[in-house]
PDB file of C-alpha atoms in Angstrom:
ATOM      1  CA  UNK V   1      -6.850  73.785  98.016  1.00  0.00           C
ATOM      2  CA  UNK V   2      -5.836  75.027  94.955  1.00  0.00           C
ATOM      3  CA  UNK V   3      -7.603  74.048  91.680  1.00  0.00           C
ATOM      4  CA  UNK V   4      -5.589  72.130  89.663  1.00  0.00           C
ATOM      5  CA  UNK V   5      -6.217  72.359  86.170  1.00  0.00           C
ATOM      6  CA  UNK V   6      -7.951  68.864  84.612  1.00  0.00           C
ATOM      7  CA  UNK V   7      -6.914  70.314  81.358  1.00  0.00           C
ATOM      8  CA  UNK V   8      -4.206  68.916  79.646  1.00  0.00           C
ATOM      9  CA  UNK V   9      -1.995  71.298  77.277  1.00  0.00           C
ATOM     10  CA  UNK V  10      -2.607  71.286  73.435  1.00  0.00           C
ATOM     11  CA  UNK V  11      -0.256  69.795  71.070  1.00  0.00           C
ATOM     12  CA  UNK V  12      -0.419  70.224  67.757  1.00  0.00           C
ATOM     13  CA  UNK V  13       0.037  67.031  65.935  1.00  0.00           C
ATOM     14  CA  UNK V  14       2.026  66.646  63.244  1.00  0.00           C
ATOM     15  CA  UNK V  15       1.248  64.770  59.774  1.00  0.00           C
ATOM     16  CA  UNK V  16       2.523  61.487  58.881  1.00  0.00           C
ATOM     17  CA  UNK V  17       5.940  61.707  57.164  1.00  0.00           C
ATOM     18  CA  UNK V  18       4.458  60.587  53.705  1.00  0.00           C
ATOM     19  CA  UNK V  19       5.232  56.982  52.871  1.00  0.00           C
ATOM     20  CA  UNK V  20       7.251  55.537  49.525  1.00  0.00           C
ATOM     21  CA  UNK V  21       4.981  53.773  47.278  1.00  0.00           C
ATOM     22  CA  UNK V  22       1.526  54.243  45.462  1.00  0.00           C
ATOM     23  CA  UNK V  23      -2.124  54.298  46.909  1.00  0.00           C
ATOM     24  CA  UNK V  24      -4.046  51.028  45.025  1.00  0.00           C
ATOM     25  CA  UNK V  25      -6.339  53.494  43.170  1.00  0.00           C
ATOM     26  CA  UNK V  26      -2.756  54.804  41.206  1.00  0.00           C
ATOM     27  CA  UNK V  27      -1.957  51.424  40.961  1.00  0.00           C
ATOM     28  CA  UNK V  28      -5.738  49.773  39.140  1.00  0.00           C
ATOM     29  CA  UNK V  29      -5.744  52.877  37.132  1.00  0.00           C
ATOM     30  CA  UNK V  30      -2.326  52.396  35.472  1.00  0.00           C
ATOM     31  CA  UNK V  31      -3.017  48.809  35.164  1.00  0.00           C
ATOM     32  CA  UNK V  32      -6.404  49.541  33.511  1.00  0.00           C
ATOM     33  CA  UNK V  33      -4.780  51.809  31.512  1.00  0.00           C
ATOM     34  CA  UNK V  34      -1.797  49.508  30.017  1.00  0.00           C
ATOM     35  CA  UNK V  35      -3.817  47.133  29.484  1.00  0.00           C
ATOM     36  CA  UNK V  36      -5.845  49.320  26.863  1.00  0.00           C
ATOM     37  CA  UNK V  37      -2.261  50.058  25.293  1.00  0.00           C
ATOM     38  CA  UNK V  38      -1.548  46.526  24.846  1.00  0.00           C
ATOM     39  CA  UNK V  39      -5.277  45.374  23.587  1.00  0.00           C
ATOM     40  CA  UNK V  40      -4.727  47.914  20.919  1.00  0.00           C
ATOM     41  CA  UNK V  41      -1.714  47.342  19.731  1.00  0.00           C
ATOM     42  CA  UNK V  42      -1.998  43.879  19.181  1.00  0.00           C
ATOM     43  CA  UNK V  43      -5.503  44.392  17.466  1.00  0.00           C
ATOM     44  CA  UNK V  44      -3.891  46.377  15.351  1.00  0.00           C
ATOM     45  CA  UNK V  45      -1.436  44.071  14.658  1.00  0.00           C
ATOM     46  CA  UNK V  46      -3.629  40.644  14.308  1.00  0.00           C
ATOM     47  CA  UNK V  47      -6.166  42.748  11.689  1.00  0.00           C
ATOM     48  CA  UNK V  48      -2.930  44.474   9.361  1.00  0.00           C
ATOM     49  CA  UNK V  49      -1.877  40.542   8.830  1.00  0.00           C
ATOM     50  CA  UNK V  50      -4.969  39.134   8.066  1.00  0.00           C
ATOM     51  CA  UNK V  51      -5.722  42.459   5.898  1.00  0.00           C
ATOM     52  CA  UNK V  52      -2.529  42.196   4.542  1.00  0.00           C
ATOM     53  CA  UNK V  53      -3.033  38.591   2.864  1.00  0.00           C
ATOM     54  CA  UNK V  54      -6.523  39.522   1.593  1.00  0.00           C
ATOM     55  CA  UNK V  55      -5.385  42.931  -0.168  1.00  0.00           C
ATOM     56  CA  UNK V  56      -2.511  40.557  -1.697  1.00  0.00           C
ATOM     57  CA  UNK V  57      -4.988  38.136  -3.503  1.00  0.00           C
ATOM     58  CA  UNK V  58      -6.766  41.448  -3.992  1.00  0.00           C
ATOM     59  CA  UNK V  59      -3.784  42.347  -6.297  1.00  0.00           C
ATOM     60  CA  UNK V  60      -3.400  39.415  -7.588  1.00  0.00           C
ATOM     61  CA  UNK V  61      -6.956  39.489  -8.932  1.00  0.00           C
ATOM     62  CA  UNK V  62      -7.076  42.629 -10.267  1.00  0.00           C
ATOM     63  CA  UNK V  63      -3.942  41.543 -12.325  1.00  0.00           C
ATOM     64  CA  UNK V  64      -5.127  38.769 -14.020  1.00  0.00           C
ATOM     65  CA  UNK V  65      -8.116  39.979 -14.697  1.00  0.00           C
ATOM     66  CA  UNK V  66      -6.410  42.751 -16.597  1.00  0.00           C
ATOM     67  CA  UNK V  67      -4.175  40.689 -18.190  1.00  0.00           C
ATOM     68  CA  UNK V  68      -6.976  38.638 -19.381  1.00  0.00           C
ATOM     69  CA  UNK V  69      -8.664  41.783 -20.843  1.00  0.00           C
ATOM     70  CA  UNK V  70      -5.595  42.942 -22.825  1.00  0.00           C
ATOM     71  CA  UNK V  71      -5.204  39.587 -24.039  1.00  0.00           C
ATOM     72  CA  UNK V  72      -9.007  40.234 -25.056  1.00  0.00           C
ATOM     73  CA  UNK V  73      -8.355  43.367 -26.932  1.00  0.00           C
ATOM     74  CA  UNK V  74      -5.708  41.431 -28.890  1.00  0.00           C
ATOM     75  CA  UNK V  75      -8.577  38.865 -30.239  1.00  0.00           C
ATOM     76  CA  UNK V  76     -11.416  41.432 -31.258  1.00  0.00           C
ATOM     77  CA  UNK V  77      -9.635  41.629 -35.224  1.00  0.00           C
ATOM     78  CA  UNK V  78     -10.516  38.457 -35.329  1.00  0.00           C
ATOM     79  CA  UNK V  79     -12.153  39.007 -39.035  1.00  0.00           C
ATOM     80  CA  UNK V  80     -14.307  36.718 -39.885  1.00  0.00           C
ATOM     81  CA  UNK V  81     -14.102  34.162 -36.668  1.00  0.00           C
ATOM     82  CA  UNK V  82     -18.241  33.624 -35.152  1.00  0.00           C
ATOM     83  CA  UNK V  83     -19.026  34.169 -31.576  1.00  0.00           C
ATOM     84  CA  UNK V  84     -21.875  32.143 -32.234  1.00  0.00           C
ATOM     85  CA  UNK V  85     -19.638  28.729 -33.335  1.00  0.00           C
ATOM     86  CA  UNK V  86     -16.208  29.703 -32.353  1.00  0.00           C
ATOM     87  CA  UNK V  87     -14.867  29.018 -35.427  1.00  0.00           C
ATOM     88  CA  UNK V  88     -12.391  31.157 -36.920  1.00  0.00           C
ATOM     89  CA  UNK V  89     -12.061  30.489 -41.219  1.00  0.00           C
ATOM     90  CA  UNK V  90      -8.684  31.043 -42.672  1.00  0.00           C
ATOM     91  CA  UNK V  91      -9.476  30.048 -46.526  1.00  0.00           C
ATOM     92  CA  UNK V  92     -12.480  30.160 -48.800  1.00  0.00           C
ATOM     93  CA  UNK V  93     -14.888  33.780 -49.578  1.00  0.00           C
ATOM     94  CA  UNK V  94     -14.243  36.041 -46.779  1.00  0.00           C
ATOM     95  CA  UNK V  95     -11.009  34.571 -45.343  1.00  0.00           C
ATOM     96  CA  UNK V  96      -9.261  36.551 -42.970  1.00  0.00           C
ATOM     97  CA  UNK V  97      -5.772  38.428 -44.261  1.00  0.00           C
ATOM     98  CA  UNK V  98      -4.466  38.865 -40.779  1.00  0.00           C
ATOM     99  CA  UNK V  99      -3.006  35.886 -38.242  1.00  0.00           C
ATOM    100  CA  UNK V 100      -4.219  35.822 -34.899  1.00  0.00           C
ATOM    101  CA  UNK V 101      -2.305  36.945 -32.009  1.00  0.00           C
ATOM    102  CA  UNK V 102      -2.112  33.419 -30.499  1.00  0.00           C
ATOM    103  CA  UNK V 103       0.461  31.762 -33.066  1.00  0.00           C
ATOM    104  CA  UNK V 104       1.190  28.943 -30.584  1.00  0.00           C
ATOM    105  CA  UNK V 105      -1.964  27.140 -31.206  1.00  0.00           C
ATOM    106  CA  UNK V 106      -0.826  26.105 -34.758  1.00  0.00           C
ATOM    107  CA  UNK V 107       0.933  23.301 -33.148  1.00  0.00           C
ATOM    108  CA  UNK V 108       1.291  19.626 -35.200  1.00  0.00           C
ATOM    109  CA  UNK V 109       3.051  21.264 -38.147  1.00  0.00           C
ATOM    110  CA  UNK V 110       0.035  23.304 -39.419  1.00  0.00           C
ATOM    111  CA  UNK V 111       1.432  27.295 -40.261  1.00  0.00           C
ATOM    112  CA  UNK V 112      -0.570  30.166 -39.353  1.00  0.00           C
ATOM    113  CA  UNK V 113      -2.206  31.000 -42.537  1.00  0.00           C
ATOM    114  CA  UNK V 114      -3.865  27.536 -42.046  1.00  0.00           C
ATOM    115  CA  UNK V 115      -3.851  27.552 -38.785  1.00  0.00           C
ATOM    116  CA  UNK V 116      -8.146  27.694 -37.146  1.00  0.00           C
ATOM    117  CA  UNK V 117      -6.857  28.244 -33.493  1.00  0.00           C
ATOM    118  CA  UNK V 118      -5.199  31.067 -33.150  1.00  0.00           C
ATOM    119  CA  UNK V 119      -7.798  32.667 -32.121  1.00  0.00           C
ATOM    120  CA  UNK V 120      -8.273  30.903 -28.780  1.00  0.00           C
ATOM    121  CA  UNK V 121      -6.829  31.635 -25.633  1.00  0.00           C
ATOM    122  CA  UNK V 122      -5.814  28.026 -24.823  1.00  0.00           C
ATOM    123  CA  UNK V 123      -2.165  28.167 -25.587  1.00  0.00           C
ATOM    124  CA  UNK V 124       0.238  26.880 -22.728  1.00  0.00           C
ATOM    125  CA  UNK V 125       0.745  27.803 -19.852  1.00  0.00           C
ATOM    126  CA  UNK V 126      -2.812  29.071 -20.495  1.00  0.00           C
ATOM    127  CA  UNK V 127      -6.120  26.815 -21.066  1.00  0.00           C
ATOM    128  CA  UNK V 128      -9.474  27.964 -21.623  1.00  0.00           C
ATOM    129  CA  UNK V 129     -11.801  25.457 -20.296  1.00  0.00           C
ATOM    130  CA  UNK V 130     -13.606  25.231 -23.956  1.00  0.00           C
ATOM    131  CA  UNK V 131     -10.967  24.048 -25.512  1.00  0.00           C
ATOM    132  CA  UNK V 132      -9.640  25.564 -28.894  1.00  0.00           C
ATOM    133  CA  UNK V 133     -12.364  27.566 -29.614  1.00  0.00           C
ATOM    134  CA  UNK V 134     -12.663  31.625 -30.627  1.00  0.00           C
ATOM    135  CA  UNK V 135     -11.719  33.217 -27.314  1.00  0.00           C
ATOM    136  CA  UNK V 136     -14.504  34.695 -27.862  1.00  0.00           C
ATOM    137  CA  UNK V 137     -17.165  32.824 -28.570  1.00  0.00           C
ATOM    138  CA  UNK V 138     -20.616  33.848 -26.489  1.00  0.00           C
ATOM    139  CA  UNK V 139     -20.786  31.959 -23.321  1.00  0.00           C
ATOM    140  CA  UNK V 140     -18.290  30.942 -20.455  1.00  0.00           C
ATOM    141  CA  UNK V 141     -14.686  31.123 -20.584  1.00  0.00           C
ATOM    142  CA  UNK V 142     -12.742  29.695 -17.244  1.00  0.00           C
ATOM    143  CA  UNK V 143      -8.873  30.131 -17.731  1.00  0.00           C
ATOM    144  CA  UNK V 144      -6.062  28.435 -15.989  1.00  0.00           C
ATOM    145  CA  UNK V 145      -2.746  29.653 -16.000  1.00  0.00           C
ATOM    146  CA  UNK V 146      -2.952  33.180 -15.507  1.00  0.00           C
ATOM    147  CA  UNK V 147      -2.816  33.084 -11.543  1.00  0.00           C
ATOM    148  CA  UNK V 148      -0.274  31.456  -9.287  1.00  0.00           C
ATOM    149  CA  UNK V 149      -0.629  27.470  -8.827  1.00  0.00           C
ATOM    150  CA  UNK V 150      -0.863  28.212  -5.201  1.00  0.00           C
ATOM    151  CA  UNK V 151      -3.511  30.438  -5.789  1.00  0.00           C
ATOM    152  CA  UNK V 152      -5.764  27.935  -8.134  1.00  0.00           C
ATOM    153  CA  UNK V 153      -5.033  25.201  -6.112  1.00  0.00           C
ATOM    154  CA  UNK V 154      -6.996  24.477  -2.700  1.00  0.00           C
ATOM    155  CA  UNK V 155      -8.033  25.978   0.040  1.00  0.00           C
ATOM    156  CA  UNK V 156      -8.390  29.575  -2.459  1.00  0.00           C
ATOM    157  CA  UNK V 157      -9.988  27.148  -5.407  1.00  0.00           C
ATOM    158  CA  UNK V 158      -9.093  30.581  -7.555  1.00  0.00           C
ATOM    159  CA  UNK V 159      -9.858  31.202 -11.077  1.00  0.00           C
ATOM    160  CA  UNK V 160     -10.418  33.571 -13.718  1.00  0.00           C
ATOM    161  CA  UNK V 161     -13.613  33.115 -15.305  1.00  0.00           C
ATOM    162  CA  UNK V 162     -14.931  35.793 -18.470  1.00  0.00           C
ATOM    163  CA  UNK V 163     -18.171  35.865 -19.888  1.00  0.00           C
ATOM    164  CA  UNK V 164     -19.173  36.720 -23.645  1.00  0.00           C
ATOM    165  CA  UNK V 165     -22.424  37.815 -24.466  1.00  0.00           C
ATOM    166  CA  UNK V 166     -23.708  39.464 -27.794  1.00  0.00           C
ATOM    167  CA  UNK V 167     -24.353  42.908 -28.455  1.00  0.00           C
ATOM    168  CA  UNK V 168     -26.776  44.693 -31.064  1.00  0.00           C
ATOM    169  CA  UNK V 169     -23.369  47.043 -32.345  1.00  0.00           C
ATOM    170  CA  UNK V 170     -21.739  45.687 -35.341  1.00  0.00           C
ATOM    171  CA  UNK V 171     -18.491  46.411 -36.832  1.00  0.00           C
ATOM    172  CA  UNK V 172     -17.432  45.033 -40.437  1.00  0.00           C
ATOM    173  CA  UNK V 173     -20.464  42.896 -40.591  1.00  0.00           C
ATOM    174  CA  UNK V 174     -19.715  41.304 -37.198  1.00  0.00           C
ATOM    175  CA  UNK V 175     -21.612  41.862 -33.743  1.00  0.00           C
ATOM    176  CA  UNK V 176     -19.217  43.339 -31.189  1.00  0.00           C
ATOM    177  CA  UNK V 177     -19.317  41.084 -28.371  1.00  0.00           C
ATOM    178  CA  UNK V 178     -19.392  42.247 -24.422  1.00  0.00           C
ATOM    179  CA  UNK V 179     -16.951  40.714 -22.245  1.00  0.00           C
ATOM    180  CA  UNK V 180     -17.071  40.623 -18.349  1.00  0.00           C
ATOM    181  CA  UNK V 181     -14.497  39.189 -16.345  1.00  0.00           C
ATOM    182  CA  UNK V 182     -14.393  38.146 -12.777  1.00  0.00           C
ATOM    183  CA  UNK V 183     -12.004  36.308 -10.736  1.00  0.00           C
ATOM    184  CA  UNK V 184     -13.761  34.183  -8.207  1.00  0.00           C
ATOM    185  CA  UNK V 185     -11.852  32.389  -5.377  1.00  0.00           C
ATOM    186  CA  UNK V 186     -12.271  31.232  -1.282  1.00  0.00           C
ATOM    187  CA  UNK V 187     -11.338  33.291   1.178  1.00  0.00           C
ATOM    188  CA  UNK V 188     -10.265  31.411   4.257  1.00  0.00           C
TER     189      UNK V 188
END
């Protein structure tokens, strides 16, 4: 009897033809990764618009605020007109030669040699909330009229709001006042 051989001859196996398609680790990364894209892109987005609205009251702000200044620097040759009373004296020992930049508030047929207000800021479209008084006169000064209506009106609440307060300088017999001016509104 003849040994047979048990053993069986080798083959070499071949590899799997590779299949179409992506392995589920290719797939979660990608996914993971586009959804990264997307999360910043639209953060980006969302925070330029509501930064965007801010940065335009911003500007708005600043603006009147400067225009309230140069309106200020307009007022200071007021000659003989008190921050103390507000008063501003067109006739009598001292009077003042020189009309005040605010020749609208001579209104009811007075001129502007006799003319006490205008010196004040409260001259439409603008109102000072003290009334006809030397713009300025120590104390609080809110003004309407400088910002949009949109802008003063709810929810912003905006205004423009200056502050007078005496210093010890004096020029031509008359303390130089120091003026601050803010603009205060709600941010929503």
């Amino acid at each position: 009897m003849a040994h047979r051989s048990l053993r069986r001859p080798i083959e070499r196996r071949r590899r799997p033809a590779p299949r179409a398609g992506y392995t589920l680790i290719e797939v979660v990364v990608a996914m993971l990764i586009a959804c990264v894209m997307i999360t910043a892109v639209l953060s980006t987005a969302l925070s330029s618009k509501i930064s965007g609205g801010k940065n335009d009251r911003r500007l708005i702000a600043s603006q009147a605020a400067r225009h309230t200044t140069s309106l200020l620097k307009n007022l200071v040759t007021g000659c003989n007109c008190s921050i103390a009373s507000g008063r501003c004296y067109v006739s009598g020992v001292g009077a003042c030669s020189i009309t005040g930049p605010m020749p609208g508030n001579c209104g009811g047929g007075a001129t502007v040699a006799t003319c006490t207000e205008s010196y004040s800021l409260n001259n439409p479209p603008l109102a000072d909330s003290r009334g006809t008084v030397y713009a300025l006169a120590l104390g609080s000064h809110t003004i309407t009229g400088l910002l949009p209506s949109e802008f003063e009106a709810a929810p912003y609440n905006a205004s423009v709001i200056y502050y007078v307060t005496p210093t010890s300088q004096i020029i031509n017999g008359r303390p130089v006042p120091l003026v601050n001016v803010t603009v205060d509104w709600t941010e929503i």
